[in-house]
Amino acid sequence: MKPLKAELMLFIVTMFWGSSYMFMKMGLGSLGEFNLIALRFGLAFILAATLFHKRLRTVDVRTLKYGALLGFLLLGVFTCITFGLKTTTTSNAGFLVALTVIFVPMIDVLVFRKKVAPPQVIGAVLAITGIGLLTLNSSLHMQPGDLLCILSAVFYAVQILVTSKAVKVCDSLSIGILQLGFAGGFALVLSFLFETPALPSSLPGWIAILALGIFCSACGFILQPVAQKYTTPTRTGLIFSMEPVFAALFGYWFAGEQLSMQGYTGAALVLLGIVASELLSKAHFAPVTYKLHKKRRVNL
């Protein structure tokens, strides 16, 4: 495969992930939060497991354990996002969840005592400033949905760090498929406990579930590792940094969402912080544990 074709595939995957916030908000119109997560990841698991059933025949107990742990963390990510979308916009959610790229090295420094590169410090400062501009109102209050989206980025960061350890001792494709199944299964249990599980009762609900399950999760999971073999990590990181931009564009085109001038400034600083943290650190050969091009496992 030529690099240009691979990068086009990654661009399409990034677009899918950027659209996922809009589809999640659409699905919440007729489905409960856990119900939505269960249907999304259940469908993605069925599709991925059907395509790669031969790989799952050799799964061992250790892989199952890691799959369950990663599925639980993935549930945390999307529980925060789906509940958060009830009180924030798709644009805000996209930029705030993208803060994962900032939180991963921060957690690495605080928990594992790893060294931090100067570009990561600069990126964190820019991103935190952007968060303030993007989310704080005139009374310096933040919407609960914004806080939940930031918490989802923390969950995401932990999920990435655990994944980086798991793929060293287990088959990465099998773990990726299993975490889909466990995330969907855990969400289904919670849906039975706190909601009434049901299939979508409206056309928008079906569109949301099919788009989230097929394109945003299953296709994204399959295309991303294939395409990354034929391009560089730096170019991959740059392409993935466009995800919150797509989230904002889809929110504007289909939901009529618009940011204030302060909001646009904050969003620009968040995006600049992400690019600075990811790309400049690679350019300076800094010790970075987190690789953005390995970030996506199934996705938004």
XYZ file of C-alpha atoms in Angstrom:
300
model
C 0.000 0.000 0.000
C 1.300 3.471 -0.896
C 1.735 5.983 1.976
C -0.763 8.369 0.380
C -3.477 5.700 0.388
C -2.652 4.728 3.981
C -2.860 8.337 5.121
C -6.182 8.746 3.325
C -7.487 5.727 5.271
C -6.295 7.277 8.541
C -7.947 10.552 7.577
C -11.243 8.698 7.027
C -10.883 6.914 10.384
C -10.251 10.265 12.093
C -13.372 11.652 10.443
C -15.378 8.670 11.752
C -14.123 9.300 15.287
C -14.875 13.016 15.027
C -18.449 12.252 13.960
C -18.996 9.844 16.861
C -19.876 12.641 19.323
C -22.725 13.789 17.117
C -24.010 10.220 16.701
C -23.815 9.593 20.438
C -25.854 12.711 21.108
C -28.337 11.604 18.440
C -28.665 8.150 19.994
C -29.288 9.577 23.452
C -32.559 10.988 22.152
C -34.171 7.544 22.330
C -31.780 5.325 24.312
C -30.353 5.268 27.804
C -26.651 5.934 28.231
C -25.641 2.359 29.119
C -28.055 0.968 26.539
C -26.341 3.062 23.861
C -22.865 1.890 24.895
C -23.981 -1.754 25.012
C -25.488 -1.651 21.524
C -22.544 0.220 20.043
C -19.805 -2.031 21.333
C -21.890 -5.180 21.107
C -22.367 -4.596 17.379
C -18.689 -3.690 16.910
C -17.602 -6.841 18.765
C -19.841 -9.096 16.670
C -18.483 -7.630 13.435
C -14.824 -7.708 14.500
C -15.078 -11.196 16.038
C -16.716 -12.521 12.881
C -13.921 -11.156 10.694
C -11.094 -12.347 12.953
C -12.633 -15.432 14.578
C -9.526 -17.517 13.880
C -7.390 -15.231 16.048
C -9.799 -15.575 18.961
C -9.465 -19.377 19.000
C -6.014 -19.088 20.601
C -6.941 -16.615 23.340
C -5.487 -17.525 26.751
C -6.517 -16.561 30.285
C -4.055 -13.670 30.508
C -5.435 -12.142 27.321
C -8.967 -12.509 28.664
C -7.987 -10.722 31.878
C -6.411 -7.837 30.015
C -9.402 -7.697 27.679
C -11.744 -7.444 30.678
C -9.657 -4.718 32.339
C -9.402 -2.685 29.144
C -13.112 -3.181 28.496
C -13.866 -1.804 31.960
C -11.678 1.255 31.322
C -13.285 1.716 27.927
C -16.680 1.623 29.633
C -15.463 4.400 31.936
C -14.403 6.489 28.949
C -17.719 6.253 27.154
C -19.888 6.443 30.258
C -18.338 9.834 30.998
C -18.732 10.965 27.389
C -22.353 9.859 26.969
C -23.476 11.380 30.276
C -21.357 14.450 29.552
C -22.998 15.038 26.174
C -26.286 15.702 27.979
C -24.959 19.042 29.261
C -22.217 20.010 26.801
C -21.827 20.382 23.054
C -20.257 17.931 20.630
C -17.609 20.573 19.879
C -16.564 20.885 23.522
C -16.605 17.114 23.971
C -14.318 16.559 20.986
C -11.671 19.013 22.163
C -11.837 17.939 25.827
C -11.578 14.200 25.143
C -8.596 14.919 22.868
C -6.766 16.046 26.033
C -5.855 12.377 26.426
C -2.614 13.180 24.603
C -1.760 15.599 27.418
C -2.854 13.365 30.299
C -0.879 10.272 29.248
C 2.582 11.792 29.781
C 1.297 13.599 32.900
C 0.218 10.283 34.457
C 3.484 8.714 33.319
C 5.375 11.422 35.186
C 3.266 11.342 38.359
C 2.826 7.561 38.679
C 5.814 6.025 36.922
C 8.288 8.870 37.512
C 9.154 9.141 33.828
C 10.936 12.198 32.502
C 8.866 14.860 30.800
C 9.978 16.586 27.612
C 9.833 20.416 27.388
C 7.349 20.316 24.469
C 4.982 18.306 26.660
C 5.126 20.976 29.368
C 4.417 23.676 26.794
C 1.584 21.578 25.353
C 0.038 21.027 28.778
C 0.100 24.746 29.609
C -1.491 25.646 26.274
C -4.145 22.939 26.664
C -5.055 23.906 30.236
C -5.372 27.549 29.181
C -7.563 26.440 26.299
C -9.778 24.387 28.624
C -10.415 27.468 30.735
C -11.403 29.562 27.732
C -13.466 26.772 26.214
C -15.480 25.747 29.260
C -15.598 28.492 31.906
C -18.462 30.978 31.762
C -18.480 34.550 33.062
C -19.066 33.241 36.600
C -16.050 30.913 36.282
C -18.352 27.892 36.427
C -17.973 24.808 34.280
C -20.819 22.656 32.970
C -20.995 19.150 34.506
C -20.726 17.709 30.986
C -17.382 19.427 30.444
C -16.036 17.954 33.685
C -17.201 14.486 32.645
C -15.500 14.814 29.257
C -12.254 15.785 30.977
C -12.661 12.764 33.274
C -13.189 10.576 30.196
C -9.818 11.780 28.870
C -8.230 10.661 32.171
C -9.869 7.226 31.826
C -8.619 7.132 28.262
C -5.066 7.923 29.362
C -5.087 5.072 31.883
C -6.537 2.753 29.226
C -3.692 3.651 26.864
C -1.020 3.004 29.495
C -2.534 -0.381 30.385
C -2.794 -1.234 26.675
C 0.904 -0.431 26.158
C 1.724 -3.016 28.824
C -0.795 -5.595 27.610
C 0.346 -5.681 23.973
C 3.855 -6.648 25.079
C 2.626 -9.973 26.439
C -0.607 -10.627 24.508
C -1.861 -10.583 20.923
C -2.862 -6.966 20.260
C -5.655 -7.787 17.809
C -7.270 -10.263 20.198
C -7.124 -7.759 23.058
C -8.646 -5.092 20.855
C -11.563 -7.324 19.913
C -12.111 -8.635 23.441
C -12.208 -5.169 24.998
C -15.074 -4.331 22.643
C -17.008 -7.345 23.863
C -16.314 -6.718 27.542
C -17.202 -3.013 27.272
C -20.495 -3.921 25.609
C -21.185 -6.684 28.140
C -20.487 -4.518 31.182
C -22.690 -1.772 29.749
C -25.504 -4.270 29.146
C -25.403 -5.368 32.794
C -25.563 -1.734 33.933
C -28.396 -1.106 31.526
C -30.392 -3.951 33.097
C -29.655 -2.564 36.569
C -30.414 1.118 35.958
C -32.374 1.273 32.693
C -34.666 -0.820 30.548
C -32.600 -2.251 27.680
C -34.229 -1.849 24.300
C -33.488 -1.515 20.620
C -33.772 1.959 19.059
C -37.376 3.009 18.552
C -36.715 5.725 15.987
C -34.845 6.148 12.719
C -32.285 8.582 14.242
C -31.631 6.019 16.984
C -30.931 3.256 14.452
C -28.728 5.547 12.372
C -26.738 6.450 15.486
C -26.204 2.838 16.596
C -25.275 1.576 13.118
C -22.882 4.480 12.515
C -21.257 4.114 15.936
C -20.993 0.325 15.792
C -19.980 -0.154 12.158
C -18.036 2.953 11.165
C -16.786 4.584 14.371
C -15.850 1.365 16.175
C -15.526 -1.716 13.956
C -14.188 -0.018 10.796
C -12.015 2.359 12.756
C -10.513 -0.526 14.716
C -9.781 -2.564 11.571
C -8.507 0.196 9.270
C -6.301 2.020 11.758
C -3.656 -0.686 12.478
C -3.566 -1.721 8.807
C -2.948 1.811 7.523
C -0.341 2.679 10.152
C 2.056 0.104 8.753
C 2.581 2.276 5.681
C 3.138 5.754 7.111
C 5.212 7.423 9.807
C 4.204 7.967 13.455
C 4.603 11.733 13.064
C 2.221 11.925 10.104
C -0.202 9.632 11.921
C -0.147 11.859 14.991
C -0.800 14.927 12.883
C -3.793 13.270 11.177
C -5.277 12.102 14.493
C -4.977 15.592 15.969
C -7.739 16.592 13.532
C -10.375 14.563 15.418
C -11.688 17.431 17.594
C -11.803 19.645 14.514
C -14.078 17.119 12.818
C -16.194 16.942 15.975
C -16.674 20.705 15.846
C -17.442 20.647 12.112
C -20.063 17.909 12.441
C -21.609 19.743 15.396
C -21.812 22.902 13.315
C -23.128 21.280 10.116
C -25.723 18.943 11.604
C -26.586 20.392 15.013
C -26.070 24.102 14.412
C -23.573 24.354 17.290
C -21.363 27.433 17.358
C -18.660 28.530 19.728
C -18.150 32.061 20.968
C -14.948 33.897 20.078
C -13.626 32.899 23.503
C -14.591 29.298 22.762
C -12.857 29.270 19.388
C -9.738 30.728 20.987
C -9.806 28.051 23.675
C -10.340 25.292 21.105
C -7.400 26.579 19.072
C -5.156 26.545 22.170
C -6.231 22.985 23.045
C -5.447 21.841 19.512
C -2.130 23.697 19.512
C -1.245 22.122 22.863
C -2.006 18.640 21.517
C 0.118 19.179 18.414
C 2.968 20.672 20.448
C 2.931 17.829 22.970
C 2.806 15.065 20.370
C 4.689 16.250 17.318
C 7.371 18.534 18.780
C 8.390 15.912 21.332
C 8.973 13.434 18.477
C 10.920 16.046 16.526
C 13.270 16.565 19.472
C 13.584 12.808 20.188
C 12.285 13.344 23.703
C 11.507 10.321 25.913
C 7.810 9.892 25.285
C 5.923 6.809 26.412
C 2.712 7.721 24.728
C 2.464 7.260 20.957
C -0.611 8.906 19.583
C -0.606 6.653 16.551
C -1.189 3.715 18.933
C -3.823 5.537 20.889
C -6.891 4.321 19.026
C -8.013 0.911 19.751
C -11.573 0.993 18.653
C -12.647 4.483 18.837
C -14.961 7.247 19.072
